[in-house]
Amino acid sequence: MITGILVAVTVVVSLVAFRNQEFFSRLDLAPARVVHKGEYHRLFSHALLHADYVHLGINMLVLFSFGRGVESIFQELEAQGVIFSWVFFYLLLYVAGVVLSSVSTVARHRNDPEYSSIGASGAVSAVIFTYIFFAPLQKIYFYAVLPLPGIVFGILYLIYSSVMDRRSKDNVNHEAHFWGAVVGFVFPLFLDPHLIRHFIQQLLP
Protein backbone atom coordinates (compact mmCIF):
# COMPACT_ATOMS: atom_id res chain seq x y z
CA MET A 1 0.00 0.00 0.00
CA ILE A 2 2.59 2.56 1.11
CA THR A 3 5.02 1.34 -1.52
CA GLY A 4 2.39 1.87 -4.18
CA ILE A 5 1.82 5.43 -3.00
CA LEU A 6 5.56 6.16 -3.05
CA VAL A 7 5.81 4.76 -6.57
CA ALA A 8 2.79 6.75 -7.77
CA VAL A 9 4.00 10.06 -6.31
CA THR A 10 7.50 9.55 -7.71
CA VAL A 11 6.19 8.69 -11.16
CA VAL A 12 3.92 11.75 -11.28
CA VAL A 13 6.62 14.18 -10.13
CA SER A 14 9.21 12.67 -12.47
CA LEU A 15 6.85 12.90 -15.45
CA VAL A 16 6.14 16.55 -14.69
CA ALA A 17 9.86 17.25 -14.36
CA PHE A 18 10.56 15.58 -17.73
CA ARG A 19 8.53 18.35 -19.33
CA ASN A 20 9.47 21.27 -17.10
CA GLN A 21 13.17 22.03 -16.69
CA GLU A 22 12.56 24.89 -14.27
CA PHE A 23 10.56 22.57 -11.99
CA PHE A 24 13.32 19.98 -12.31
CA SER A 25 16.05 22.46 -11.34
CA ARG A 26 14.17 23.44 -8.17
CA LEU A 27 14.15 19.87 -6.85
CA ASP A 28 17.45 18.23 -7.82
CA LEU A 29 20.23 17.60 -5.32
CA ALA A 30 22.57 20.55 -5.87
CA PRO A 31 25.05 20.34 -2.95
CA ALA A 32 26.29 23.90 -3.39
CA ARG A 33 22.76 25.25 -3.09
CA VAL A 34 22.03 23.04 -0.08
CA VAL A 35 25.13 24.20 1.79
CA HIS A 36 25.45 27.82 0.68
CA LYS A 37 21.81 28.71 0.00
CA GLY A 38 20.13 26.65 2.72
CA GLU A 39 17.88 24.85 0.22
CA TYR A 40 17.55 21.78 2.42
CA HIS A 41 14.41 20.54 0.67
CA ARG A 42 16.71 19.22 -2.05
CA LEU A 43 17.92 16.52 0.33
CA PHE A 44 14.43 15.03 0.02
CA SER A 45 13.03 16.23 -3.30
CA HIS A 46 15.79 14.85 -5.53
CA ALA A 47 14.44 11.34 -4.92
CA LEU A 48 11.29 12.30 -6.82
CA LEU A 49 13.24 13.07 -10.01
CA HIS A 50 14.76 10.72 -12.58
CA ALA A 51 16.94 11.15 -15.63
CA ASP A 52 14.68 9.33 -18.09
CA TYR A 53 11.97 6.70 -18.41
CA VAL A 54 14.44 3.81 -18.06
CA HIS A 55 15.93 5.24 -14.86
CA LEU A 56 12.45 5.82 -13.47
CA GLY A 57 11.12 2.43 -14.55
CA ILE A 58 13.97 0.40 -13.07
CA ASN A 59 13.93 2.23 -9.74
CA MET A 60 10.18 1.95 -9.34
CA LEU A 61 10.06 -1.70 -10.40
CA VAL A 62 12.74 -2.61 -7.84
CA LEU A 63 11.10 -0.47 -5.15
CA PHE A 64 7.72 -2.08 -5.76
CA SER A 65 9.20 -5.59 -5.71
CA PHE A 66 11.22 -5.27 -2.50
CA GLY A 67 9.04 -2.65 -0.83
CA ARG A 68 6.09 -5.01 -0.57
CA GLY A 69 8.33 -7.57 1.11
CA VAL A 70 9.60 -5.05 3.63
CA GLU A 71 6.04 -3.89 4.30
CA SER A 72 5.11 -7.46 5.23
CA ILE A 73 8.15 -7.78 7.47
CA PHE A 74 7.36 -4.53 9.28
CA GLN A 75 3.72 -5.56 9.66
CA GLU A 76 4.91 -8.73 11.39
CA LEU A 77 7.21 -6.69 13.64
CA GLU A 78 4.23 -4.53 14.62
CA ALA A 79 2.16 -7.63 15.37
CA GLN A 80 5.00 -8.88 17.60
CA GLY A 81 5.15 -5.56 19.45
CA VAL A 82 8.67 -4.72 18.24
CA ILE A 83 7.47 -1.48 16.61
CA PHE A 84 4.34 0.58 17.20
CA SER A 85 3.52 1.36 13.56
CA TRP A 86 4.78 -0.39 10.45
CA VAL A 87 3.69 2.55 8.30
CA PHE A 88 5.69 5.07 10.34
CA PHE A 89 8.87 3.02 10.37
CA TYR A 90 8.60 2.03 6.72
CA LEU A 91 8.35 5.69 5.75
CA LEU A 92 11.19 6.49 8.15
CA LEU A 93 13.34 3.87 6.43
CA TYR A 94 12.59 5.39 3.03
CA VAL A 95 13.22 8.98 4.11
CA ALA A 96 16.38 7.99 5.98
CA GLY A 97 17.58 6.23 2.85
CA VAL A 98 16.93 9.35 0.77
CA VAL A 99 18.63 11.81 3.12
CA LEU A 100 21.48 9.83 4.67
CA SER A 101 22.60 8.42 1.33
CA SER A 102 23.03 12.03 0.16
CA VAL A 103 25.09 13.40 3.06
CA SER A 104 28.47 12.30 1.73
CA THR A 105 27.57 13.56 -1.75
CA VAL A 106 26.71 16.98 -0.36
CA ALA A 107 29.93 17.08 1.67
CA ARG A 108 32.07 16.07 -1.31
CA HIS A 109 30.50 18.45 -3.85
CA ARG A 110 29.46 21.35 -1.60
CA ASN A 111 31.70 23.79 -3.46
CA ASP A 112 30.89 22.57 -6.97
CA PRO A 113 28.06 24.74 -8.37
CA GLU A 114 27.78 22.55 -11.48
CA TYR A 115 27.15 19.26 -9.70
CA SER A 116 23.67 17.82 -9.25
CA SER A 117 22.22 14.41 -8.54
CA ILE A 118 18.75 12.91 -8.87
CA GLY A 119 16.92 9.65 -8.29
CA ALA A 120 15.46 7.42 -5.61
CA SER A 121 18.32 4.92 -5.81
CA GLY A 122 19.61 5.67 -2.30
CA ALA A 123 16.20 4.95 -0.79
CA VAL A 124 15.66 1.92 -3.02
CA SER A 125 19.04 0.54 -1.91
CA ALA A 126 17.97 1.03 1.70
CA VAL A 127 14.77 -0.94 1.12
CA ILE A 128 16.65 -3.76 -0.63
CA PHE A 129 19.20 -4.10 2.17
CA THR A 130 16.57 -4.09 4.90
CA TYR A 131 15.00 -6.98 3.02
CA ILE A 132 18.39 -8.70 2.84
CA PHE A 133 18.83 -8.26 6.60
CA PHE A 134 15.67 -10.23 7.28
CA ALA A 135 16.08 -12.76 4.44
CA PRO A 136 19.83 -13.03 3.74
CA LEU A 137 19.56 -16.36 1.92
CA GLN A 138 16.55 -15.44 -0.22
CA LYS A 139 17.57 -15.44 -3.89
CA ILE A 140 17.99 -12.07 -5.61
CA TYR A 141 18.56 -11.93 -9.34
CA PHE A 142 21.83 -10.18 -10.17
CA TYR A 143 21.23 -8.12 -13.34
CA ALA A 144 17.86 -9.93 -13.51
CA VAL A 145 19.65 -13.09 -14.68
CA LEU A 146 21.89 -14.72 -12.06
CA PRO A 147 20.14 -15.83 -8.84
CA LEU A 148 22.28 -15.18 -5.76
CA PRO A 149 21.61 -15.42 -2.03
CA GLY A 150 20.73 -11.95 -0.77
CA ILE A 151 23.82 -11.69 1.43
CA VAL A 152 26.09 -12.52 -1.53
CA PHE A 153 24.26 -10.06 -3.73
CA GLY A 154 24.63 -7.42 -0.99
CA ILE A 155 28.39 -7.91 -0.66
CA LEU A 156 28.89 -7.73 -4.43
CA TYR A 157 26.67 -4.65 -4.61
CA LEU A 158 28.72 -2.83 -1.97
CA ILE A 159 32.01 -3.75 -3.63
CA TYR A 160 30.75 -2.69 -7.04
CA SER A 161 29.37 0.61 -5.75
CA SER A 162 32.61 1.39 -3.91
CA VAL A 163 34.81 0.60 -6.93
CA MET A 164 32.65 2.53 -9.36
CA ASP A 165 32.51 5.51 -7.02
CA ARG A 166 36.31 5.68 -6.98
CA ARG A 167 36.48 5.50 -10.75
CA SER A 168 33.82 8.22 -11.19
CA LYS A 169 33.69 7.66 -14.94
CA ASP A 170 29.94 7.47 -15.41
CA ASN A 171 27.04 9.72 -14.52
CA VAL A 172 25.75 7.54 -11.67
CA ASN A 173 25.93 8.48 -7.99
CA HIS A 174 27.37 5.18 -6.76
CA GLU A 175 28.19 6.86 -3.46
CA ALA A 176 24.47 7.25 -2.75
CA HIS A 177 23.87 3.61 -3.66
CA PHE A 178 26.55 2.50 -1.19
CA TRP A 179 25.39 4.59 1.75
CA GLY A 180 21.72 3.88 1.07
CA ALA A 181 22.54 0.18 1.30
CA VAL A 182 24.39 0.71 4.59
CA VAL A 183 21.44 2.64 6.00
CA GLY A 184 19.04 -0.13 5.02
CA PHE A 185 21.12 -2.86 6.58
CA VAL A 186 21.60 -1.14 9.96
CA PHE A 187 18.04 0.21 10.12
CA PRO A 188 16.59 -2.95 11.71
CA LEU A 189 19.12 -2.61 14.53
CA PHE A 190 17.73 0.86 15.15
CA LEU A 191 14.32 -0.74 15.58
CA ASP A 192 15.66 -3.37 17.99
CA PRO A 193 19.36 -4.32 18.41
CA HIS A 194 18.28 -7.86 19.30
CA LEU A 195 17.18 -8.38 15.70
CA ILE A 196 20.81 -9.18 14.91
CA ARG A 197 20.03 -12.61 16.36
CA HIS A 198 17.40 -13.10 13.67
CA PHE A 199 19.93 -12.21 10.97
CA ILE A 200 22.52 -14.64 12.33
CA GLN A 201 19.99 -17.43 12.73
CA GLN A 202 18.97 -17.04 9.08
CA LEU A 203 22.56 -17.73 8.06
CA LEU A 204 22.97 -20.83 10.18
CA PRO A 205 22.27 -24.27 8.64
Coordinates of N, CA and C in Angstrom, one line a residue:
M1 N 0.8 -1.2 0.0 CA 0.0 0.0 0.0 C 0.9 1.3 0.0
I2 N 1.7 1.4 1.0 CA 2.6 2.6 1.1 C 3.6 2.6 0.0
T3 N 4.1 1.4 -0.4 CA 5.0 1.3 -1.5 C 4.4 1.8 -2.8
G4 N 3.1 1.4 -3.0 CA 2.4 1.9 -4.2 C 2.2 3.4 -4.2
I5 N 2.0 4.0 -3.1 CA 1.8 5.4 -3.0 C 3.1 6.1 -3.3
L6 N 4.2 5.6 -2.8 CA 5.6 6.2 -3.1 C 5.9 6.1 -4.5
V7 N 5.6 4.9 -5.1 CA 5.8 4.8 -6.6 C 5.0 5.7 -7.4
A8 N 3.7 5.9 -7.0 CA 2.8 6.8 -7.8 C 3.2 8.2 -7.7
V9 N 3.6 8.7 -6.5 CA 4.0 10.1 -6.3 C 5.3 10.3 -7.1
T10 N 6.2 9.4 -7.0 CA 7.5 9.6 -7.7 C 7.3 9.6 -9.2
V11 N 6.5 8.7 -9.7 CA 6.2 8.7 -11.2 C 5.6 10.0 -11.6
V12 N 4.6 10.5 -10.9 CA 3.9 11.7 -11.3 C 4.9 12.9 -11.3
V13 N 5.7 13.1 -10.2 CA 6.6 14.2 -10.1 C 7.7 14.1 -11.2
S14 N 8.2 12.9 -11.4 CA 9.2 12.7 -12.5 C 8.7 13.0 -13.9
L15 N 7.4 12.6 -14.1 CA 6.9 12.9 -15.5 C 6.7 14.4 -15.7
V16 N 6.3 15.1 -14.6 CA 6.1 16.5 -14.7 C 7.5 17.2 -14.9
A17 N 8.5 16.7 -14.2 CA 9.9 17.3 -14.4 C 10.5 17.0 -15.7
F18 N 10.1 15.9 -16.4 CA 10.6 15.6 -17.7 C 10.2 16.7 -18.7
R19 N 9.1 17.3 -18.4 CA 8.5 18.4 -19.3 C 8.7 19.8 -18.9
N20 N 9.3 19.9 -17.7 CA 9.5 21.3 -17.1 C 10.8 21.4 -16.5
Q21 N 11.8 21.9 -17.2 CA 13.2 22.0 -16.7 C 13.3 22.9 -15.5
E22 N 12.5 24.0 -15.4 CA 12.6 24.9 -14.3 C 12.1 24.2 -13.0
F23 N 11.0 23.4 -13.1 CA 10.6 22.6 -12.0 C 11.6 21.6 -11.6
F24 N 12.3 20.9 -12.6 CA 13.3 20.0 -12.3 C 14.5 20.6 -11.5
S25 N 14.9 21.8 -12.0 CA 16.0 22.5 -11.3 C 15.8 22.9 -9.9
R26 N 14.5 23.0 -9.5 CA 14.2 23.4 -8.2 C 14.2 22.3 -7.2
L27 N 14.3 21.0 -7.7 CA 14.1 19.9 -6.9 C 15.4 19.0 -6.8
D28 N 16.3 19.1 -7.8 CA 17.5 18.2 -7.8 C 18.4 18.5 -6.6
L29 N 19.3 17.5 -6.4 CA 20.2 17.6 -5.3 C 21.4 18.4 -5.8
A30 N 21.5 19.7 -5.5 CA 22.6 20.6 -5.9 C 23.3 20.9 -4.6
P31 N 24.4 20.2 -4.2 CA 25.1 20.3 -3.0 C 25.4 21.8 -2.6
A32 N 25.9 22.5 -3.6 CA 26.3 23.9 -3.4 C 25.1 24.7 -2.9
R33 N 23.9 24.5 -3.5 CA 22.8 25.3 -3.1 C 22.2 24.8 -1.7
V34 N 22.4 23.5 -1.4 CA 22.0 23.0 -0.1 C 22.9 23.7 1.0
V35 N 24.2 23.7 0.8 CA 25.1 24.2 1.8 C 25.2 25.7 1.9
H36 N 25.2 26.4 0.7 CA 25.4 27.8 0.7 C 24.2 28.6 0.6
K37 N 23.1 28.0 0.1 CA 21.8 28.7 0.0 C 20.8 28.2 1.0
G38 N 21.1 27.2 1.7 CA 20.1 26.7 2.7 C 18.9 26.0 2.1
E39 N 19.0 25.5 0.9 CA 17.9 24.8 0.2 C 17.8 23.4 0.6
Y40 N 17.5 23.1 1.9 CA 17.5 21.8 2.4 C 16.5 20.8 1.9
H41 N 15.4 21.4 1.3 CA 14.4 20.5 0.7 C 15.0 19.6 -0.4
R42 N 16.1 20.0 -1.0 CA 16.7 19.2 -2.1 C 17.2 17.9 -1.6
L43 N 17.5 17.8 -0.3 CA 17.9 16.5 0.3 C 16.8 15.5 0.2
F44 N 15.6 15.9 0.1 CA 14.4 15.0 0.0 C 13.9 15.0 -1.4
S45 N 13.8 16.1 -2.0 CA 13.0 16.2 -3.3 C 13.8 15.6 -4.5
H46 N 15.1 15.4 -4.4 CA 15.8 14.9 -5.5 C 15.4 13.4 -5.8
A47 N 14.9 12.7 -4.8 CA 14.4 11.3 -4.9 C 13.2 11.2 -5.8
L48 N 12.5 12.3 -6.0 CA 11.3 12.3 -6.8 C 11.6 12.5 -8.3
L49 N 12.8 12.8 -8.6 CA 13.2 13.1 -10.0 C 14.0 11.9 -10.6
H50 N 14.0 11.7 -11.9 CA 14.8 10.7 -12.6 C 15.2 11.2 -13.9
A51 N 16.3 10.6 -14.4 CA 16.9 11.1 -15.6 C 16.1 10.9 -16.9
D52 N 15.5 9.7 -16.9 CA 14.7 9.3 -18.1 C 13.7 8.2 -17.7
Y53 N 13.0 7.7 -18.7 CA 12.0 6.7 -18.4 C 12.6 5.4 -17.9
V54 N 13.8 5.1 -18.5 CA 14.4 3.8 -18.1 C 14.9 3.9 -16.6
H55 N 15.5 5.0 -16.2 CA 15.9 5.2 -14.9 C 14.7 5.2 -13.9
L56 N 13.7 5.8 -14.3 CA 12.4 5.8 -13.5 C 11.8 4.4 -13.4
G57 N 11.7 3.7 -14.5 CA 11.1 2.4 -14.5 C 11.9 1.4 -13.7
I58 N 13.2 1.4 -13.8 CA 14.0 0.4 -13.1 C 13.9 0.7 -11.6
N59 N 14.0 1.9 -11.2 CA 13.9 2.2 -9.7 C 12.6 1.9 -9.2
M60 N 11.5 2.2 -9.9 CA 10.2 2.0 -9.3 C 9.8 0.5 -9.4
L61 N 10.3 -0.3 -10.4 CA 10.1 -1.7 -10.4 C 10.7 -2.4 -9.2
V62 N 12.0 -2.0 -9.0 CA 12.7 -2.6 -7.8 C 12.1 -2.2 -6.5
L63 N 11.7 -0.9 -6.4 CA 11.1 -0.5 -5.2 C 9.8 -1.2 -4.9
F64 N 9.0 -1.4 -5.9 CA 7.7 -2.1 -5.8 C 7.9 -3.5 -5.4
S65 N 8.9 -4.2 -6.0 CA 9.2 -5.6 -5.7 C 9.7 -5.8 -4.3
F66 N 10.7 -5.1 -3.8 CA 11.2 -5.3 -2.5 C 10.4 -4.5 -1.4
G67 N 9.8 -3.4 -1.8 CA 9.0 -2.7 -0.8 C 7.9 -3.4 -0.2
R68 N 7.2 -4.2 -1.1 CA 6.1 -5.0 -0.6 C 6.6 -6.1 0.4
G69 N 7.8 -6.6 0.2 CA 8.3 -7.6 1.1 C 8.7 -6.9 2.4
V70 N 9.3 -5.7 2.4 CA 9.6 -5.1 3.6 C 8.3 -4.6 4.4
E71 N 7.3 -4.2 3.7 CA 6.0 -3.9 4.3 C 5.5 -5.1 5.1
S72 N 5.6 -6.3 4.5 CA 5.1 -7.5 5.2 C 5.9 -7.8 6.5
I73 N 7.3 -7.6 6.3 CA 8.2 -7.8 7.5 C 7.8 -6.8 8.6
F74 N 7.7 -5.5 8.3 CA 7.4 -4.5 9.3 C 6.0 -4.8 9.9
Q75 N 5.0 -5.2 9.1 CA 3.7 -5.6 9.7 C 3.8 -6.7 10.7
E76 N 4.7 -7.7 10.4 CA 4.9 -8.7 11.4 C 5.6 -8.2 12.6
L77 N 6.5 -7.3 12.5 CA 7.2 -6.7 13.6 C 6.2 -5.9 14.5
E78 N 5.3 -5.2 13.9 CA 4.2 -4.5 14.6 C 3.4 -5.5 15.4
A79 N 3.0 -6.6 14.7 CA 2.2 -7.6 15.4 C 2.9 -8.3 16.6
Q80 N 4.2 -8.3 16.5 CA 5.0 -8.9 17.6 C 5.3 -7.9 18.7
G81 N 4.9 -6.6 18.5 CA 5.1 -5.6 19.4 C 6.5 -5.0 19.4
V82 N 7.3 -5.3 18.4 CA 8.7 -4.7 18.2 C 8.6 -3.2 17.9
I83 N 7.7 -2.9 17.0 CA 7.5 -1.5 16.6 C 6.0 -1.1 16.8
F84 N 5.7 0.2 16.9 CA 4.3 0.6 17.2 C 3.5 0.9 15.9
S85 N 4.2 1.1 14.8 CA 3.5 1.4 13.6 C 4.4 1.0 12.4
W86 N 4.0 0.0 11.6 CA 4.8 -0.4 10.5 C 4.8 0.7 9.4
V87 N 3.7 1.5 9.3 CA 3.7 2.6 8.3 C 4.7 3.6 8.6
F88 N 4.8 4.0 9.9 CA 5.7 5.1 10.3 C 7.1 4.6 10.1
F89 N 7.5 3.4 10.5 CA 8.9 3.0 10.4 C 9.3 2.7 8.9
Y90 N 8.3 2.2 8.1 CA 8.6 2.0 6.7 C 8.9 3.4 6.0
L91 N 8.1 4.4 6.3 CA 8.4 5.7 5.7 C 9.7 6.3 6.3
L92 N 9.9 6.0 7.6 CA 11.2 6.5 8.2 C 12.4 5.8 7.5
L93 N 12.3 4.6 7.2 CA 13.3 3.9 6.4 C 13.6 4.5 5.1
Y94 N 12.5 4.8 4.4 CA 12.6 5.4 3.0 C 13.2 6.8 3.1
V95 N 12.7 7.6 4.0 CA 13.2 9.0 4.1 C 14.7 9.0 4.6
A96 N 15.0 8.1 5.5 CA 16.4 8.0 6.0 C 17.3 7.6 4.8
G97 N 16.8 6.7 4.0 CA 17.6 6.2 2.8 C 17.8 7.4 1.9
V98 N 16.8 8.2 1.7 CA 16.9 9.4 0.8 C 18.0 10.3 1.3
V99 N 17.8 10.7 2.6 CA 18.6 11.8 3.1 C 20.0 11.3 3.5
L100 N 20.2 10.3 4.2 CA 21.5 9.8 4.7 C 22.4 9.3 3.5
S101 N 21.8 8.8 2.5 CA 22.6 8.4 1.3 C 23.2 9.6 0.6
S102 N 22.6 10.8 0.9 CA 23.0 12.0 0.2 C 24.1 12.9 0.9
V103 N 24.2 12.6 2.2 CA 25.1 13.4 3.1 C 26.5 13.5 2.5
S104 N 27.1 12.3 2.2 CA 28.5 12.3 1.7 C 28.6 13.0 0.4
T105 N 27.6 12.9 -0.5 CA 27.6 13.6 -1.8 C 27.6 15.1 -1.6
V106 N 26.8 15.5 -0.6 CA 26.7 17.0 -0.4 C 28.0 17.5 0.2
A107 N 28.6 16.7 1.1 CA 29.9 17.1 1.7 C 31.0 17.1 0.6
R108 N 31.0 16.2 -0.3 CA 32.1 16.1 -1.3 C 31.9 17.2 -2.4
H109 N 30.7 17.5 -2.7 CA 30.5 18.4 -3.8 C 29.9 19.8 -3.4
R110 N 30.1 20.1 -2.1 CA 29.5 21.3 -1.6 C 30.0 22.6 -2.3
N111 N 31.2 22.6 -2.8 CA 31.7 23.8 -3.5 C 31.7 23.7 -5.0
D112 N 31.0 22.7 -5.5 CA 30.9 22.6 -7.0 C 29.5 23.0 -7.4
P113 N 29.4 24.2 -8.0 CA 28.1 24.7 -8.4 C 27.5 24.0 -9.6
E114 N 28.3 23.2 -10.3 CA 27.8 22.5 -11.5 C 27.2 21.2 -11.2
Y115 N 27.5 20.6 -10.0 CA 27.2 19.3 -9.7 C 25.7 19.2 -9.3
S116 N 25.0 18.1 -9.7 CA 23.7 17.8 -9.3 C 23.4 16.3 -9.4
S117 N 22.5 15.8 -8.6 CA 22.2 14.4 -8.5 C 20.7 14.2 -8.4
I118 N 20.2 13.2 -9.0 CA 18.8 12.9 -8.9 C 18.5 11.4 -8.7
G119 N 17.3 11.0 -8.3 CA 16.9 9.6 -8.3 C 16.7 9.1 -6.9
A120 N 15.8 8.1 -6.9 CA 15.5 7.4 -5.6 C 16.4 6.2 -5.3
S121 N 17.5 6.1 -6.0 CA 18.3 4.9 -5.8 C 18.8 4.7 -4.4
G122 N 19.1 5.8 -3.7 CA 19.6 5.7 -2.3 C 18.5 5.0 -1.4
A123 N 17.3 5.5 -1.6 CA 16.2 5.0 -0.8 C 15.9 3.5 -1.2
V124 N 15.9 3.3 -2.5 CA 15.7 1.9 -3.0 C 16.7 0.9 -2.5
S125 N 18.0 1.4 -2.5 CA 19.0 0.5 -1.9 C 18.8 0.2 -0.4
A126 N 18.3 1.2 0.3 CA 18.0 1.0 1.7 C 16.9 0.0 1.9
V127 N 15.9 0.0 1.1 CA 14.8 -0.9 1.1 C 15.3 -2.3 0.8
I128 N 16.1 -2.5 -0.2 CA 16.7 -3.8 -0.6 C 17.5 -4.4 0.5
F129 N 18.3 -3.6 1.2 CA 19.2 -4.1 2.2 C 18.5 -4.4 3.5
T130 N 17.4 -3.7 3.8 CA 16.6 -4.1 4.9 C 16.0 -5.5 4.6
Y131 N 15.5 -5.7 3.4 CA 15.0 -7.0 3.0 C 16.1 -8.1 3.2
I132 N 17.3 -7.7 2.7 CA 18.4 -8.7 2.8 C 18.7 -9.0 4.3
F133 N 18.6 -8.0 5.2 CA 18.8 -8.3 6.6 C 17.9 -9.3 7.1
F134 N 16.6 -9.3 6.8 CA 15.7 -10.2 7.3 C 15.6 -11.5 6.5
A135 N 16.1 -11.5 5.3 CA 16.1 -12.8 4.4 C 17.4 -12.9 3.7
P136 N 18.5 -13.1 4.4 CA 19.8 -13.0 3.7 C 20.1 -14.2 2.8
L137 N 19.3 -15.2 2.8 CA 19.6 -16.4 1.9 C 18.5 -16.4 0.8
Q138 N 17.6 -15.5 0.8 CA 16.6 -15.4 -0.2 C 17.2 -15.0 -1.5
K139 N 16.9 -15.7 -2.6 CA 17.6 -15.4 -3.9 C 17.2 -14.1 -4.4
I140 N 18.2 -13.3 -4.9 CA 18.0 -12.1 -5.6 C 18.7 -12.2 -7.0
Y141 N 18.0 -11.8 -8.0 CA 18.6 -11.9 -9.3 C 19.5 -10.8 -9.7
F142 N 20.8 -11.1 -9.8 CA 21.8 -10.2 -10.2 C 21.7 -9.9 -11.7
Y143 N 21.5 -8.6 -12.0 CA 21.2 -8.1 -13.3 C 20.1 -8.9 -14.0
A144 N 19.1 -9.3 -13.1 CA 17.9 -9.9 -13.5 C 18.1 -11.3 -14.2
V145 N 19.3 -11.8 -14.0 CA 19.7 -13.1 -14.7 C 20.2 -14.1 -13.7
L146 N 21.2 -13.8 -12.9 CA 21.9 -14.7 -12.1 C 21.3 -14.7 -10.6
P147 N 20.7 -15.8 -10.2 CA 20.1 -15.8 -8.8 C 21.2 -16.0 -7.8
L148 N 21.3 -15.1 -6.8 CA 22.3 -15.2 -5.8 C 21.6 -15.0 -4.4
P149 N 22.1 -15.7 -3.4 CA 21.6 -15.4 -2.0 C 21.7 -13.9 -1.7
G150 N 20.7 -13.4 -1.0 CA 20.7 -12.0 -0.8 C 22.0 -11.4 -0.2
I151 N 22.6 -12.2 0.8 CA 23.8 -11.7 1.4 C 25.0 -11.6 0.4
V152 N 25.0 -12.6 -0.5 CA 26.1 -12.5 -1.5 C 25.9 -11.4 -2.5
F153 N 24.6 -11.2 -2.9 CA 24.3 -10.1 -3.7 C 24.6 -8.8 -3.0
G154 N 24.3 -8.6 -1.7 CA 24.6 -7.4 -1.0 C 26.1 -7.1 -1.0
I155 N 26.9 -8.1 -0.7 CA 28.4 -7.9 -0.7 C 28.9 -7.4 -2.0
L156 N 28.5 -8.1 -3.1 CA 28.9 -7.7 -4.4 C 28.4 -6.3 -4.8
Y157 N 27.2 -6.0 -4.3 CA 26.7 -4.6 -4.6 C 27.5 -3.6 -3.9
L158 N 27.9 -3.8 -2.7 CA 28.7 -2.8 -2.0 C 30.1 -2.7 -2.6
I159 N 30.7 -3.8 -3.0 CA 32.0 -3.7 -3.6 C 31.9 -3.0 -4.9
Y160 N 30.9 -3.3 -5.7 CA 30.7 -2.7 -7.0 C 30.5 -1.2 -6.9
S161 N 29.7 -0.8 -6.0 CA 29.4 0.6 -5.8 C 30.6 1.4 -5.3
S162 N 31.4 0.8 -4.4 CA 32.6 1.4 -3.9 C 33.6 1.6 -5.0
V163 N 33.8 0.5 -5.8 CA 34.8 0.6 -6.9 C 34.4 1.6 -8.0
M164 N 33.1 1.6 -8.3 CA 32.6 2.5 -9.4 C 32.7 4.0 -8.9
D165 N 32.4 4.2 -7.6 CA 32.5 5.5 -7.0 C 33.9 6.1 -7.1
R166 N 34.9 5.2 -6.9 CA 36.3 5.7 -7.0 C 36.7 6.0 -8.4
R167 N 36.2 5.2 -9.3 CA 36.5 5.5 -10.8 C 35.8 6.8 -11.3
S168 N 34.6 7.0 -10.8 CA 33.8 8.2 -11.2 C 33.8 8.5 -12.7
K169 N 33.6 7.5 -13.5 CA 33.7 7.7 -14.9 C 32.3 7.6 -15.6
D170 N 31.3 7.4 -14.8 CA 29.9 7.5 -15.4 C 29.1 8.6 -14.7
N171 N 27.9 8.7 -15.1 CA 27.0 9.7 -14.5 C 26.1 9.2 -13.4
V172 N 26.6 8.2 -12.7 CA 25.7 7.5 -11.7 C 26.3 7.9 -10.3
N173 N 25.5 8.2 -9.3 CA 25.9 8.5 -8.0 C 26.1 7.2 -7.2
H174 N 27.1 6.5 -7.4 CA 27.4 5.2 -6.8 C 27.6 5.4 -5.3
E175 N 28.0 6.5 -4.9 CA 28.2 6.9 -3.5 C 26.8 6.8 -2.7
A176 N 25.8 7.3 -3.4 CA 24.5 7.3 -2.8 C 24.0 5.8 -2.7
H177 N 24.3 5.0 -3.7 CA 23.9 3.6 -3.7 C 24.5 2.9 -2.5
F178 N 25.8 3.1 -2.3 CA 26.6 2.5 -1.2 C 26.0 2.9 0.2
W179 N 25.8 4.2 0.4 CA 25.4 4.6 1.7 C 23.9 4.3 2.0
G180 N 23.1 4.3 0.9 CA 21.7 3.9 1.1 C 21.6 2.4 1.5
A181 N 22.5 1.6 0.9 CA 22.5 0.2 1.3 C 22.9 0.0 2.8
V182 N 23.9 0.8 3.2 CA 24.4 0.7 4.6 C 23.3 1.1 5.5
V183 N 22.6 2.2 5.2 CA 21.4 2.6 6.0 C 20.4 1.5 6.1
G184 N 20.1 0.9 5.0 CA 19.0 -0.1 5.0 C 19.4 -1.3 5.9
F185 N 20.7 -1.7 5.8 CA 21.1 -2.9 6.6 C 21.1 -2.6 8.1
V186 N 21.5 -1.4 8.5 CA 21.6 -1.1 10.0 C 20.3 -0.7 10.5
F187 N 19.3 -0.3 9.6 CA 18.0 0.2 10.1 C 17.3 -0.7 11.1
P188 N 17.3 -2.0 10.8 CA 16.6 -3.0 11.7 C 17.2 -2.9 13.1
L189 N 18.5 -2.7 13.2 CA 19.1 -2.6 14.5 C 18.7 -1.4 15.3
F190 N 18.3 -0.3 14.5 CA 17.7 0.9 15.1 C 16.4 0.5 15.8
L191 N 15.6 -0.3 15.1 CA 14.3 -0.7 15.6 C 14.5 -1.6 16.9
D192 N 15.4 -2.5 16.8 CA 15.7 -3.4 18.0 C 17.0 -4.1 17.8
P193 N 18.0 -3.7 18.6 CA 19.4 -4.3 18.4 C 19.3 -5.8 18.5
H194 N 18.4 -6.4 19.2 CA 18.3 -7.9 19.3 C 17.9 -8.5 18.0
L195 N 17.5 -7.8 17.0 CA 17.2 -8.4 15.7 C 18.4 -9.0 15.0
I196 N 19.6 -8.6 15.5 CA 20.8 -9.2 14.9 C 20.8 -10.7 15.1
R197 N 20.1 -11.2 16.1 CA 20.0 -12.6 16.4 C 19.2 -13.3 15.2
H198 N 18.2 -12.6 14.8 CA 17.4 -13.1 13.7 C 18.3 -13.2 12.4
F199 N 19.1 -12.2 12.1 CA 19.9 -12.2 11.0 C 20.9 -13.4 11.0
I200 N 21.5 -13.6 12.2 CA 22.5 -14.6 12.3 C 21.9 -16.0 12.2
Q201 N 20.7 -16.2 12.8 CA 20.0 -17.4 12.7 C 19.6 -17.8 11.3
Q202 N 19.3 -16.8 10.5 CA 19.0 -17.0 9.1 C 20.2 -17.6 8.3
L203 N 21.4 -17.3 8.8 CA 22.6 -17.7 8.1 C 23.0 -19.1 8.5
L204 N 22.5 -19.5 9.7 CA 23.0 -20.8 10.2 C 22.2 -22.0 9.5
P205 N 22.9 -23.1 9.3 CA 22.3 -24.3 8.6 C 21.2 -24.9 9.6

